[in-house]
Tab-separated table of C-alpha atoms and ligand atoms in Angstrom:
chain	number	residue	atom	x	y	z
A	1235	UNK	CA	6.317	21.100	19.272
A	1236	UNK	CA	3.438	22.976	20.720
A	1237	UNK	CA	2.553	22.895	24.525
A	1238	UNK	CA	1.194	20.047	25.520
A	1239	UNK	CA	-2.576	19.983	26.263
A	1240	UNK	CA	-3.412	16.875	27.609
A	1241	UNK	CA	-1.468	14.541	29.598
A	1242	UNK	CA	0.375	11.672	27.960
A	1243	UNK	CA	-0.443	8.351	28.779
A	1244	UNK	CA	2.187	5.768	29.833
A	1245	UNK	CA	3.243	4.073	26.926
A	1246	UNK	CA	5.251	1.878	29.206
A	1247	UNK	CA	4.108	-1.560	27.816
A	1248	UNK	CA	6.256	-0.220	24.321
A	1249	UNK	CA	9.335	-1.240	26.492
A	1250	UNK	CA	8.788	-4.914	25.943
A	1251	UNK	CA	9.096	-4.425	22.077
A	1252	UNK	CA	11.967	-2.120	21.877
A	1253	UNK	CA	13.842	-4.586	24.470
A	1254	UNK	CA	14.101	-7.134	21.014
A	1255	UNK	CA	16.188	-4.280	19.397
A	1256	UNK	CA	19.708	-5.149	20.358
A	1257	UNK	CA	20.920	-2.372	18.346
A	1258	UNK	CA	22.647	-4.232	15.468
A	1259	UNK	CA	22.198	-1.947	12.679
A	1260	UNK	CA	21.412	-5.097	10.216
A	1261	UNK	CA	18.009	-3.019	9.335
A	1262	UNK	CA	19.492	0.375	8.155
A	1263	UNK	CA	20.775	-0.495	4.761
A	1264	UNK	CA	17.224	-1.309	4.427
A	1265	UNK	CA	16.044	1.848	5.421
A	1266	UNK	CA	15.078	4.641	2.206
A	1267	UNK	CA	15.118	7.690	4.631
A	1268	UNK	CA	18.785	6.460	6.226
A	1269	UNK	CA	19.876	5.703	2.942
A	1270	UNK	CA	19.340	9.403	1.675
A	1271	UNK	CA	20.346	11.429	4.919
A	1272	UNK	CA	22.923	9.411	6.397
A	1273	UNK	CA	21.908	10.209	10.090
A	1274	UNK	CA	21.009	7.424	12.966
A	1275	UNK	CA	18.189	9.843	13.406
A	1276	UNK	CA	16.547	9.183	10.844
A	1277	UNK	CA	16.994	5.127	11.120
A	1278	UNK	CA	15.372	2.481	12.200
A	1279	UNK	CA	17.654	2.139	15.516
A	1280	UNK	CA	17.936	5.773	15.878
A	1281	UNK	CA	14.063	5.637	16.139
A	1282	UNK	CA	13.298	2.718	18.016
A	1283	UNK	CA	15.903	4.480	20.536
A	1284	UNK	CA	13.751	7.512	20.480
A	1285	UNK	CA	10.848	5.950	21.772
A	1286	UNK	CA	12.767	3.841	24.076
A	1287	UNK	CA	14.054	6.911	25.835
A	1288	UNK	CA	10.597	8.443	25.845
A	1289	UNK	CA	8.910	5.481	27.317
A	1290	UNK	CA	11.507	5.220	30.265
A	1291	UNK	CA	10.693	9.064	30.602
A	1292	UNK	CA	14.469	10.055	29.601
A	1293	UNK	CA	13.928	12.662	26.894
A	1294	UNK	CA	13.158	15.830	28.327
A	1295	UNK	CA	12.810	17.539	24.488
A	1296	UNK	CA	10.551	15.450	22.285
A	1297	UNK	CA	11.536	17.548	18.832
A	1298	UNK	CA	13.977	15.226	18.287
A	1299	UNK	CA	11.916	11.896	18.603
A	1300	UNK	CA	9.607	14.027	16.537
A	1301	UNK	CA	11.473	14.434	13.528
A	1302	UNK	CA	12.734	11.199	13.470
A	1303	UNK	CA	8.877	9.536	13.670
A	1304	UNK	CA	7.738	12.546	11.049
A	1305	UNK	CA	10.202	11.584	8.823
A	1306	UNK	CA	9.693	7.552	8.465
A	1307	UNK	CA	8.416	6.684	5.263
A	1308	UNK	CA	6.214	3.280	7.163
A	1309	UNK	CA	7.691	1.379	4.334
A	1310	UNK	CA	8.326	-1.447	6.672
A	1311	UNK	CA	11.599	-2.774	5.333
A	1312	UNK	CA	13.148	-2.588	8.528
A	1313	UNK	CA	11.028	-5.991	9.453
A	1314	UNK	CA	11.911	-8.587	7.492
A	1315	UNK	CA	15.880	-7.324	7.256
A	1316	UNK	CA	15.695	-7.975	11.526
A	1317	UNK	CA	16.602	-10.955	12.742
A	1318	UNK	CA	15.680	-10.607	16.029
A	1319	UNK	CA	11.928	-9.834	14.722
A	1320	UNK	CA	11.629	-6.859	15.884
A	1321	UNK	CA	7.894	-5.464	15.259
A	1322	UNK	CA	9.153	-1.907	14.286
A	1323	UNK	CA	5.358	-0.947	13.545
A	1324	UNK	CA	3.984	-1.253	16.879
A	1325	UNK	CA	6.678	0.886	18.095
A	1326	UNK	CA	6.315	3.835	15.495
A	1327	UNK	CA	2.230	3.865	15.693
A	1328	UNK	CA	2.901	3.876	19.978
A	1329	UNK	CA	5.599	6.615	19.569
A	1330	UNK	CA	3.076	8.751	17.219
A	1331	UNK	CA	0.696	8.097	19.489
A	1332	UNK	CA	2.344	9.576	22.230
A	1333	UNK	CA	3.798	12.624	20.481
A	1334	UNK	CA	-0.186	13.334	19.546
A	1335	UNK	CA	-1.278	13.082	22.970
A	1336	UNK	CA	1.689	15.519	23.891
A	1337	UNK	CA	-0.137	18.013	21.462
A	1338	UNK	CA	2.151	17.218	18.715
A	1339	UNK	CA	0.387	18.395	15.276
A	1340	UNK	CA	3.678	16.583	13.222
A	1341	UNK	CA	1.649	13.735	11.743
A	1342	UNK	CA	-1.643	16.144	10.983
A	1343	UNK	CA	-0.464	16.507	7.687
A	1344	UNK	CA	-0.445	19.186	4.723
A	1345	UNK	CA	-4.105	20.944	3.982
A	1346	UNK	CA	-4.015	18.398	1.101
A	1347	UNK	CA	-3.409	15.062	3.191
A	1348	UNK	CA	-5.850	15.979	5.341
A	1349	UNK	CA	-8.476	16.816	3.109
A	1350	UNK	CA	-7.685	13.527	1.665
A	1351	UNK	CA	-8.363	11.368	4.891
A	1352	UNK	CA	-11.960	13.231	4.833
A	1353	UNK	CA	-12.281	11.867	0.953
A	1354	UNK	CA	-11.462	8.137	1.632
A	1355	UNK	CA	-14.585	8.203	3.393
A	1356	UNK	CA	-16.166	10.069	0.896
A	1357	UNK	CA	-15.483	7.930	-2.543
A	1358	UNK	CA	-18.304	10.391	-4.368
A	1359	UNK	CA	-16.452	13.830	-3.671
A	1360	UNK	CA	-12.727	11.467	-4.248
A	1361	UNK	CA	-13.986	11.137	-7.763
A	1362	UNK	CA	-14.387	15.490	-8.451
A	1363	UNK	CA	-11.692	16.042	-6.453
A	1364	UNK	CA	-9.647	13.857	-8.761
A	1365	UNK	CA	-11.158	15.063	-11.894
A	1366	UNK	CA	-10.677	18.912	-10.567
A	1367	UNK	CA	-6.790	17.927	-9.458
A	1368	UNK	CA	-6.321	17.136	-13.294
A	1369	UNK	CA	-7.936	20.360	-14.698
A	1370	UNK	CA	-6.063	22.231	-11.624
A	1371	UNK	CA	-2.870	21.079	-12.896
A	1372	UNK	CA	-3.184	22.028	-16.478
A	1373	UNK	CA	-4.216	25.963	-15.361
A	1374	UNK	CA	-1.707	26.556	-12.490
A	1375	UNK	CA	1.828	26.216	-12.188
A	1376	UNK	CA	2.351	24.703	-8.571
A	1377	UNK	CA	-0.210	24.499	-5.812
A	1378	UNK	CA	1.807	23.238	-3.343
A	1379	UNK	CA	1.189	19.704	-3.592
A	1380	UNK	CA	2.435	19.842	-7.013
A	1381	UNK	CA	0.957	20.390	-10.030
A	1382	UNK	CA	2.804	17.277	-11.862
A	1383	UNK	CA	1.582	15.047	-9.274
A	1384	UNK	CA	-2.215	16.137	-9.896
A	1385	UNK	CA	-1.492	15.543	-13.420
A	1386	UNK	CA	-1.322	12.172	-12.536
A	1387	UNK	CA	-4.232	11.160	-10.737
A	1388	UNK	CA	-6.056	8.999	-13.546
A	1389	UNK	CA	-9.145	9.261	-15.346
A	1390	UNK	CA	-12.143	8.182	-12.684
A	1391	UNK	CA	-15.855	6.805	-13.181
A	1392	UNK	CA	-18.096	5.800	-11.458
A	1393	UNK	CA	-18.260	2.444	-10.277
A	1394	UNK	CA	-21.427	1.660	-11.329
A	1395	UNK	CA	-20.332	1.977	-15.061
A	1396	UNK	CA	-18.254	-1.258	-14.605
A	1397	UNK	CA	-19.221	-3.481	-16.853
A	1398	UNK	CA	-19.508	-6.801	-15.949
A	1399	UNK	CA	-16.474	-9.641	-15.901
A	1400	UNK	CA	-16.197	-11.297	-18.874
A	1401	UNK	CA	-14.489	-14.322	-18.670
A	1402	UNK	CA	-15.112	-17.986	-20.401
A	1403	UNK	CA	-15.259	-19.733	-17.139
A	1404	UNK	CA	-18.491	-19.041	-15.904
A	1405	UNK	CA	-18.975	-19.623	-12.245
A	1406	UNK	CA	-20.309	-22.966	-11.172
A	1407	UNK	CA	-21.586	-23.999	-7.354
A	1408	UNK	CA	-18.140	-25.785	-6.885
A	1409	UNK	CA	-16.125	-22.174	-7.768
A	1410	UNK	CA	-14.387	-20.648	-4.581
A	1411	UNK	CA	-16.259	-17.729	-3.333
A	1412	UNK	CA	-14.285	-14.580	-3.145
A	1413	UNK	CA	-15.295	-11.202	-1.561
A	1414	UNK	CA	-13.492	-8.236	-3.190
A	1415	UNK	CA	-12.153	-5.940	-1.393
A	1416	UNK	CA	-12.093	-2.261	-3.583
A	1417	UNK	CA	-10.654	0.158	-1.538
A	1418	UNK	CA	-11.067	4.030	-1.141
A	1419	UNK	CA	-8.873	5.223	-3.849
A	1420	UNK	CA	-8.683	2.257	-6.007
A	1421	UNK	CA	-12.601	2.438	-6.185
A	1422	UNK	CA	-12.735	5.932	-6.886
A	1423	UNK	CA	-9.605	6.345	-9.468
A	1424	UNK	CA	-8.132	3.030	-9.989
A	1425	UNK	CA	-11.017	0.812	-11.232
A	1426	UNK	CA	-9.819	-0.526	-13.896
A	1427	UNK	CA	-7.000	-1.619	-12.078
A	1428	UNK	CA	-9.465	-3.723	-9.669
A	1429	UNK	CA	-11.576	-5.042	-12.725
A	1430	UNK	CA	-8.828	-6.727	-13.935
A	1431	UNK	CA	-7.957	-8.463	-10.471
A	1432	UNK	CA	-11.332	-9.546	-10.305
A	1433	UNK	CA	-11.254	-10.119	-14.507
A	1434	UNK	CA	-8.053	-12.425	-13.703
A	1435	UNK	CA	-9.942	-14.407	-10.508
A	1436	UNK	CA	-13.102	-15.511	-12.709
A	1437	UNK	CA	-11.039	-16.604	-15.125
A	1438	UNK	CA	-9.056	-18.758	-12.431
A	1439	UNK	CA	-12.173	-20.103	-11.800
A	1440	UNK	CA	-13.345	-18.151	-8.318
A	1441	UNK	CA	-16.917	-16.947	-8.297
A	1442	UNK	CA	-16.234	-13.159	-7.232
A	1443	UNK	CA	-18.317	-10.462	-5.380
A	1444	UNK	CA	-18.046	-6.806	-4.484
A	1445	UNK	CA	-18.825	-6.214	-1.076
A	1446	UNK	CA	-21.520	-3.531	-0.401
A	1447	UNK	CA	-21.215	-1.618	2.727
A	1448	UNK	CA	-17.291	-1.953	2.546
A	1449	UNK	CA	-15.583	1.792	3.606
A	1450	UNK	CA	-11.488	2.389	3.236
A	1451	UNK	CA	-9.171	-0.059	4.776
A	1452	UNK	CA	-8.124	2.823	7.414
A	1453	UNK	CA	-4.523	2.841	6.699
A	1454	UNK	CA	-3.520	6.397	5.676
A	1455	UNK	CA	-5.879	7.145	9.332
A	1456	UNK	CA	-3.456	5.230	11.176
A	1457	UNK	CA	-0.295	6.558	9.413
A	1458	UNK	CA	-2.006	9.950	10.483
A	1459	UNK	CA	-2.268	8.804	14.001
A	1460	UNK	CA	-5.670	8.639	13.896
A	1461	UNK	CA	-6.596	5.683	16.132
A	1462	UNK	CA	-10.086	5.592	17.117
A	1463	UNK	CA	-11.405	6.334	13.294
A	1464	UNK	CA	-8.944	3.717	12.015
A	1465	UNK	CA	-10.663	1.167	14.443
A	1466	UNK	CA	-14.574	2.780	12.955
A	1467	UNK	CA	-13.126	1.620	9.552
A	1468	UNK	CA	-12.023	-1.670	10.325
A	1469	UNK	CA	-15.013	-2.277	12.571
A	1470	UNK	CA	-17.236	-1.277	9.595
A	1471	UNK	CA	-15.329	-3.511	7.297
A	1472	UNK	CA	-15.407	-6.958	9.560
A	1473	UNK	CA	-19.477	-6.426	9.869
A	1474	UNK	CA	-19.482	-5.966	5.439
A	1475	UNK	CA	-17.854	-8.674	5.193
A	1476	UNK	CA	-18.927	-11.459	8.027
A	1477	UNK	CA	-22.741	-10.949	6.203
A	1478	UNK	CA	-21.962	-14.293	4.314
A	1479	UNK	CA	-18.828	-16.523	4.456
A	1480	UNK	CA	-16.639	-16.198	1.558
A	1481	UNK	CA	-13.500	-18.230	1.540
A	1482	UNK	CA	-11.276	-15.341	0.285
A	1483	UNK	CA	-11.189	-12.005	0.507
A	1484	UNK	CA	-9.400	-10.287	-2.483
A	1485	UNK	CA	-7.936	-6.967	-2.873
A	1486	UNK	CA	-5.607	-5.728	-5.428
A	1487	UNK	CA	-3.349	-2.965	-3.438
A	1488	UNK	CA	-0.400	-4.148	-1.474
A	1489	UNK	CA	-0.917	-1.083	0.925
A	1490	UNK	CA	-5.040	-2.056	2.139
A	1491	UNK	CA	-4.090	-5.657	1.700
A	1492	UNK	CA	-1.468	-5.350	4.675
A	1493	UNK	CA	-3.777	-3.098	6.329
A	1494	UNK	CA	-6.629	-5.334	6.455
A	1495	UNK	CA	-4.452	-7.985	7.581
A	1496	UNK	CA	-3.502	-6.138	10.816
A	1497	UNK	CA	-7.109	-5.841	12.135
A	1498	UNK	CA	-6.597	-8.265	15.154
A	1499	UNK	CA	-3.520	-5.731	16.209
A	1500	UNK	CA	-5.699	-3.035	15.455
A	1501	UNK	CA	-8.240	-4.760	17.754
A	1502	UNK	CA	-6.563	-6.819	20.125
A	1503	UNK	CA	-7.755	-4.634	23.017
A	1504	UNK	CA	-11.182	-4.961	22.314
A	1505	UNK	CA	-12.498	-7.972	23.408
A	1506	UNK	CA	-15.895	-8.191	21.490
A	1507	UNK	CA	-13.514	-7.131	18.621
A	1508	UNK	CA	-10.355	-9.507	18.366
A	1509	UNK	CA	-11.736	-13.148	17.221
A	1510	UNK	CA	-14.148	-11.335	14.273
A	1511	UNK	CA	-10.805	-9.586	13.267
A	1512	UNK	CA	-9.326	-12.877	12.724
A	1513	UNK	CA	-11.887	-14.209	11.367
A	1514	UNK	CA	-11.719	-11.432	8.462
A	1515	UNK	CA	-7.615	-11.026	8.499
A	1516	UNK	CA	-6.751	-14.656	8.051
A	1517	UNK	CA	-9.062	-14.898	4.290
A	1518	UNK	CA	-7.286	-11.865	3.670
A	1519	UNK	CA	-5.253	-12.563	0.663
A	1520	UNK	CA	-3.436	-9.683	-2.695
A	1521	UNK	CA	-5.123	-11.309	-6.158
A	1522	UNK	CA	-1.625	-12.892	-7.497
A	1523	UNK	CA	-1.703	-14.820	-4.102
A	1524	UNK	CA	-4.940	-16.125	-5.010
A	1525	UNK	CA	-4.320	-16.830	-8.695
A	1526	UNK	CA	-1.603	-19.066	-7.346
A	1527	UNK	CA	-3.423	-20.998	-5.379
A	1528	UNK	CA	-3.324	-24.972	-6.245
A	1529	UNK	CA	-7.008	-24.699	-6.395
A	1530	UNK	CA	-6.955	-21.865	-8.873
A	1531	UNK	CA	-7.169	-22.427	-12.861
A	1532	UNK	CA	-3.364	-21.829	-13.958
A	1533	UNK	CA	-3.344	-19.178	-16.841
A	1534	UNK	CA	-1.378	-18.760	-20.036
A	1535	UNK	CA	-0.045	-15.331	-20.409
A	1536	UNK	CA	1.408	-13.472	-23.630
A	1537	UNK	CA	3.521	-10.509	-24.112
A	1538	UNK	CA	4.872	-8.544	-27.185
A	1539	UNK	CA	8.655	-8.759	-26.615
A	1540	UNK	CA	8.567	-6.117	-23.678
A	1541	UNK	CA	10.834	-5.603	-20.767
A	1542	UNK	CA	9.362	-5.277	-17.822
A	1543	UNK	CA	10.624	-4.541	-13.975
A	1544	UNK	CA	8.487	-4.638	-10.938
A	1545	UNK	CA	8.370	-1.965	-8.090
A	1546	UNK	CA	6.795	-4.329	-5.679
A	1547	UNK	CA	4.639	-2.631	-3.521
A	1548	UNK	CA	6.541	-2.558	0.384
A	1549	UNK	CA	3.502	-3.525	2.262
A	1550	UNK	CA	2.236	-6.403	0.059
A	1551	UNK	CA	6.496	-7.803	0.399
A	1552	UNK	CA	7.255	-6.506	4.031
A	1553	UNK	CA	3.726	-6.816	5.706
A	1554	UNK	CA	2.274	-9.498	3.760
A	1555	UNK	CA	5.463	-11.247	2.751
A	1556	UNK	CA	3.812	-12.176	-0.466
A	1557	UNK	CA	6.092	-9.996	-2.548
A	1558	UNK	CA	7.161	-13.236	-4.598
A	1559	UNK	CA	3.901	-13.692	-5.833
A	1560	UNK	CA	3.615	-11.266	-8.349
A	1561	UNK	CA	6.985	-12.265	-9.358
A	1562	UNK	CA	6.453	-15.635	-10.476
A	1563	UNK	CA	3.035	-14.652	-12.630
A	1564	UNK	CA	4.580	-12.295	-14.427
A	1565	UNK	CA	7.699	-14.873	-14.873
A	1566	UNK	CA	5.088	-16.874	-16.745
A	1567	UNK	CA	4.267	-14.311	-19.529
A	1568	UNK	CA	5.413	-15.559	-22.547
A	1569	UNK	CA	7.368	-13.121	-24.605
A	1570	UNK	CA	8.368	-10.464	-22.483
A	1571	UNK	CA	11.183	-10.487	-20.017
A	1572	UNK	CA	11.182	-9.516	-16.553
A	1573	UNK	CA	14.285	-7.428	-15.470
A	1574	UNK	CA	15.568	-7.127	-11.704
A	1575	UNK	CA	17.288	-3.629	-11.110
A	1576	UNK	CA	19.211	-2.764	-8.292
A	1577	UNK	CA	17.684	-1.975	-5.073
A	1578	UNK	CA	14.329	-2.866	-6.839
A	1579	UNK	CA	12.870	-3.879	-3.310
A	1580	UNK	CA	13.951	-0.408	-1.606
A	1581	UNK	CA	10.631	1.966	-1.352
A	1582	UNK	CA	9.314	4.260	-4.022
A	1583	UNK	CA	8.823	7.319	-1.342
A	1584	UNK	CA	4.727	7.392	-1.753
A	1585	UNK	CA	4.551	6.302	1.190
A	1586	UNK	CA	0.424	6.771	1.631
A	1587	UNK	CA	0.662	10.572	2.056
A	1588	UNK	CA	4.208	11.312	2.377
A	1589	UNK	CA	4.748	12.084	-0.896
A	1590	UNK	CA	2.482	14.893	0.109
A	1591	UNK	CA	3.384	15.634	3.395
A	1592	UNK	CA	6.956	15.377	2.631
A	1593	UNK	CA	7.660	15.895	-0.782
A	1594	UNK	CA	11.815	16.461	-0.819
A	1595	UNK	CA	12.405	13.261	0.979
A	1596	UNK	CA	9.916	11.663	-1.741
A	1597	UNK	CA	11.226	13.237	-4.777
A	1598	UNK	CA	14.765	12.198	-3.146
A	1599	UNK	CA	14.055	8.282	-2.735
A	1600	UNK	CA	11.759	8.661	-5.791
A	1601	UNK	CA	15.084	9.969	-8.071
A	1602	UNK	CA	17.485	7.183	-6.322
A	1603	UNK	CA	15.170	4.526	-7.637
A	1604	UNK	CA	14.676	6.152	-11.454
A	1605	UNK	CA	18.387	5.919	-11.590
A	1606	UNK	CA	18.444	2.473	-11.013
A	1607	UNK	CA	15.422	1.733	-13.430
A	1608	UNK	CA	16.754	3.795	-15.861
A	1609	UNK	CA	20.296	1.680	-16.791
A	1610	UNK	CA	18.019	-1.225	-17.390
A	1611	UNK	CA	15.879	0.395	-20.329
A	1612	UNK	CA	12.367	-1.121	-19.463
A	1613	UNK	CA	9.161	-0.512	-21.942
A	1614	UNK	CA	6.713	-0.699	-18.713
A	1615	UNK	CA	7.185	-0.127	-14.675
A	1616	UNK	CA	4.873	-2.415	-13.184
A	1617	UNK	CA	3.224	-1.580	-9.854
A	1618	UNK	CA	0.906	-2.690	-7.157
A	1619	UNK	CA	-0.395	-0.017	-5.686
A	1620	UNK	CA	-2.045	3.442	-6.246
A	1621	UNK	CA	0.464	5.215	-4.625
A	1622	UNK	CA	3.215	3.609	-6.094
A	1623	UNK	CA	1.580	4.296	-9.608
A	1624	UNK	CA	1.163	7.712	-9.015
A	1625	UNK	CA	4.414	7.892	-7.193
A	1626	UNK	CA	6.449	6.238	-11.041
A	1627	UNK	CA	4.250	8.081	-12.862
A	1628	UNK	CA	5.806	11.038	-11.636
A	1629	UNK	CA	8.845	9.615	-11.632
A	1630	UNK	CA	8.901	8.928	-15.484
A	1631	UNK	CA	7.744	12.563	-15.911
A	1632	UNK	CA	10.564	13.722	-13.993
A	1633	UNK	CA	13.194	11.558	-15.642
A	1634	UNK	CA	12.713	11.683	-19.382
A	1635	UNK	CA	15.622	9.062	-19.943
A	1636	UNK	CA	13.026	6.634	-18.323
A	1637	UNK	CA	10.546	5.883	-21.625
A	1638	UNK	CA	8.462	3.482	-20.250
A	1639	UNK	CA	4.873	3.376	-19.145
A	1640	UNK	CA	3.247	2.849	-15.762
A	1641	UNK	CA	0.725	0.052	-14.882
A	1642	UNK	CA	-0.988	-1.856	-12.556
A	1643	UNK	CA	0.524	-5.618	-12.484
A	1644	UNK	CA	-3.664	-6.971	-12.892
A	1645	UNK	CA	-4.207	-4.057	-16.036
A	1646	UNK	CA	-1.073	-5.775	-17.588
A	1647	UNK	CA	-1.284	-9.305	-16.692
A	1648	UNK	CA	-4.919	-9.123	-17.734
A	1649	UNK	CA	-4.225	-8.258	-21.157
A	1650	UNK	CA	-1.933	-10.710	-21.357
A	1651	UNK	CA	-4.314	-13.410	-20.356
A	1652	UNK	CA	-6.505	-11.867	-23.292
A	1653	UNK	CA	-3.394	-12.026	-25.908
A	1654	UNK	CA	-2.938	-15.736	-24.788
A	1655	UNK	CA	-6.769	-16.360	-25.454
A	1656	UNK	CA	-6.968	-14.809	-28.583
A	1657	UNK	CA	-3.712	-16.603	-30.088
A	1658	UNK	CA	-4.665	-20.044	-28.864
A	1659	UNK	CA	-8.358	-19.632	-30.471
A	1660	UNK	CA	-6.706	-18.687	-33.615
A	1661	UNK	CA	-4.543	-21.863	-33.326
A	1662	UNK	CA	-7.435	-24.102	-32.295
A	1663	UNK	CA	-9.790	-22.389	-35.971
B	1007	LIG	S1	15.549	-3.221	14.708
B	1007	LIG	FE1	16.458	-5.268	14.500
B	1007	LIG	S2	17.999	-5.044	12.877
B	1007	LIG	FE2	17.475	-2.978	13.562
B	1007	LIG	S3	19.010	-2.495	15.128
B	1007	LIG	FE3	17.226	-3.361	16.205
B	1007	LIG	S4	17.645	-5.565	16.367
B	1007	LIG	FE4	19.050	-4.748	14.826
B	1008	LIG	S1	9.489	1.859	8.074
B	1008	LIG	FE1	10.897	2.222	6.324
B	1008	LIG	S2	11.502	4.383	6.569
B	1008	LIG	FE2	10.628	3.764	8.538
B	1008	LIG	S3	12.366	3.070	9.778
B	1008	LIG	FE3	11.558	1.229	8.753
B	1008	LIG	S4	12.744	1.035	6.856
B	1008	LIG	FE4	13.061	3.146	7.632
């Protein structure tokens, strides 16, 4: 770690969360990073007992704690498999924030991860960049990021070439108002994926609008350690979206839907802040929540005989705890089956950037899960999340005994909601 240029702060106060951690172990079969290397280092425990020891001013060499908070994947399983409800986030964000202040550059990122938290405020220049990732890949071998991974990134547009929802239920004044949420990346190169969410909603009968003035939900900024911008973002998103009261507010990845939940953490030392964060995080809800909702229209949905699995996205089950949601929709398309696979909840290794940032623990976790999807043959991965699509996109390219496609659980459940139109009109000529 490089010398230290500014004094730490006390990070005392951490001491009254890592007191709940009675050192049980329950969370590390949980844990993707233990599971691969084995060492209490790299657990849970091993890192809540890093930051202990650094709060009570007992570890005279921080490369240790270090590695272990460089190395965490933030998938958050560790939180629901505690029982003594241990907050394991608070801990990791206070221990980064530390090491930073201590002049540790760990968390900065590759070139490429830090270029990319300059683009999610930027949705424009995320667009080219995309586009010139794709034509990068095809013309040179390995850039360091990897050129399969750039061959990933998906076709973008522009948002403005959305056409408009087209749904049979127009929207009437009695329709539940719903502010969408569209996110940095899933704006710029997933917006298909979010016209479908908001596709599925109208036809559940919400009325839904796109937010102007909206920015990115901050999370990869506070994975980077990057407080005070993560706060600008979340500031700039509570004044978007307090301009009119909608009783929802949408989103359709896991990953910005747990972030924007967490505002009133985020904020809870800012006094003029906390109550407008609540305000926003408590309408926060992922689109399958919503289209469950005893107010919402139920839907028919039809398949084609297809076997599906679902790699739930980590922050939508372990943040949100609405990880059963998607579930039962996609239990209700007719026609195609929905297969569990071992392990299916463990993380995919995107991990925001640490697929970038740390691309041999990634590919690692990544391979450990295409194993277990493999034995069970599916025709399509399902996914809720742009990382996690990118992330078993790649994994399908890497494992060619995996021959199914990769989508978005709205792209898919969407055309199934079409297929179930089109066969009942027939029925009803
Ligand atoms: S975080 Fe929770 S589950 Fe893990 S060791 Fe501590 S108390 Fe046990
Ligand atoms: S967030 Fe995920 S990778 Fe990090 S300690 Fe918890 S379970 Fe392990």
């Amino acid at each position: 770690m490089s010398k230290n240029p500014l004094p730490a702060q006390p990070f005392t106060w951490v001491l009254a969360e890592t007191e709940h951690c009675n050192k049980c172990g329950f969370c590390l079969p949980a844990c993707p990073t233990y599971r691969i290397s084995g060492q209490e280092l790299h657990s849970p425990r091993g890192r809540i007992a890093m930051v202990e020891a650094a709060a009570r001013e007992e570890l005279p060499d921080l490369s240790g704690m270090e590695e272990a908070l460089e190395f965490c994947v933030g998938c958050r399983a560790c939180e629901p498999a505690c029982p003594s409800g241990v907050h394991y986030e608070r801990i990791l964000e206070a221990g980064r924030t530390y090491l930073i202040r201590r002049g540790s550059t760990a968390f900065r990122g590759a070139l490429a991860s830090r270029s990319a938290l300059y683009l999610t405020k930027h949705p424009k220049a995320l667009r080219q960049i995309g586009r010139l990732g794709r034509r990068l890949s095809r013309i040179v071998p390995d850039v360091g990021i990897g050129s399969d991974f750039l061959g990933m990134l998906p076709k973008t547009r522009d948002t403005s070439a959305i056409r408009p929802v087209n749904t049979n239920l127009p929207a009437t004044p009695m329709s539940p108002r719903v502010a969408f949420f569209s996110g940095c990346v899933m704006d710029s190169m997933f917006a298909d994926e979010n016209l479908a969410a908001r596709n599925l909603l109208e036809a559940a009968g919400y009325s839904v609008e796109v937010v102007l003035g909206q920015s990115c939900c901050g999370a990869i900024h506070l994975h980077s350690g990057e407080i005070e911008s993560t706060k600008a973002l979340a500031k700039a998103n509570i004044v978007a979206f307090e301009r009119e009261h909608w009783a929802w507010i949408a989103n359709a990845a896991g990953g910005c839907g747990a972030m924007l939940q967490e505002y009133p953490e985020l904020l809870a030392d800012e006094s003029d802040w906390v109550q407008r964060a609540e305000a926003f995080s408590s309408r926060v809800r992922d689109f399958s929540t919503l289209l469950l909702e005893p107010t919402a229209s139920p839907l028919a949905f039809r398949g084609n005989g297809s076997r599906i699995v679902l790699q739930n996205s980590c922050h939508l089950a372990n943040v949100q705890r609405a990880g059963q949601d998607p579930i039962r929709l996609l239990r209700q398309v007719e026609g195609d089956t929905l297969v569990s696979f071992q392990d299916q909840e463990m993380c995919c290794g995107s991990g925001g950037l640490y697929n970038i940032n740390h691309r041999t623990w990634a590919q690692a976790i990544l391979d450990d899960k295409m194993g277990k999807v493999a034995v069970k043959t599916p025709d399509r991965i399902l996914v809720n999340n742009p990382g996690c699509q990118l992330q078993m996109q790649s994994g399908v390219s890497r494992h060619q005994e995996v021959r199914a496609s990769v989508e978005h659980v709205a792209t898919y459940l969407w055309r199934c909601h079409l297929a179930a139109r089109s066969s009942q009109s027939r029925r009803d000529a």
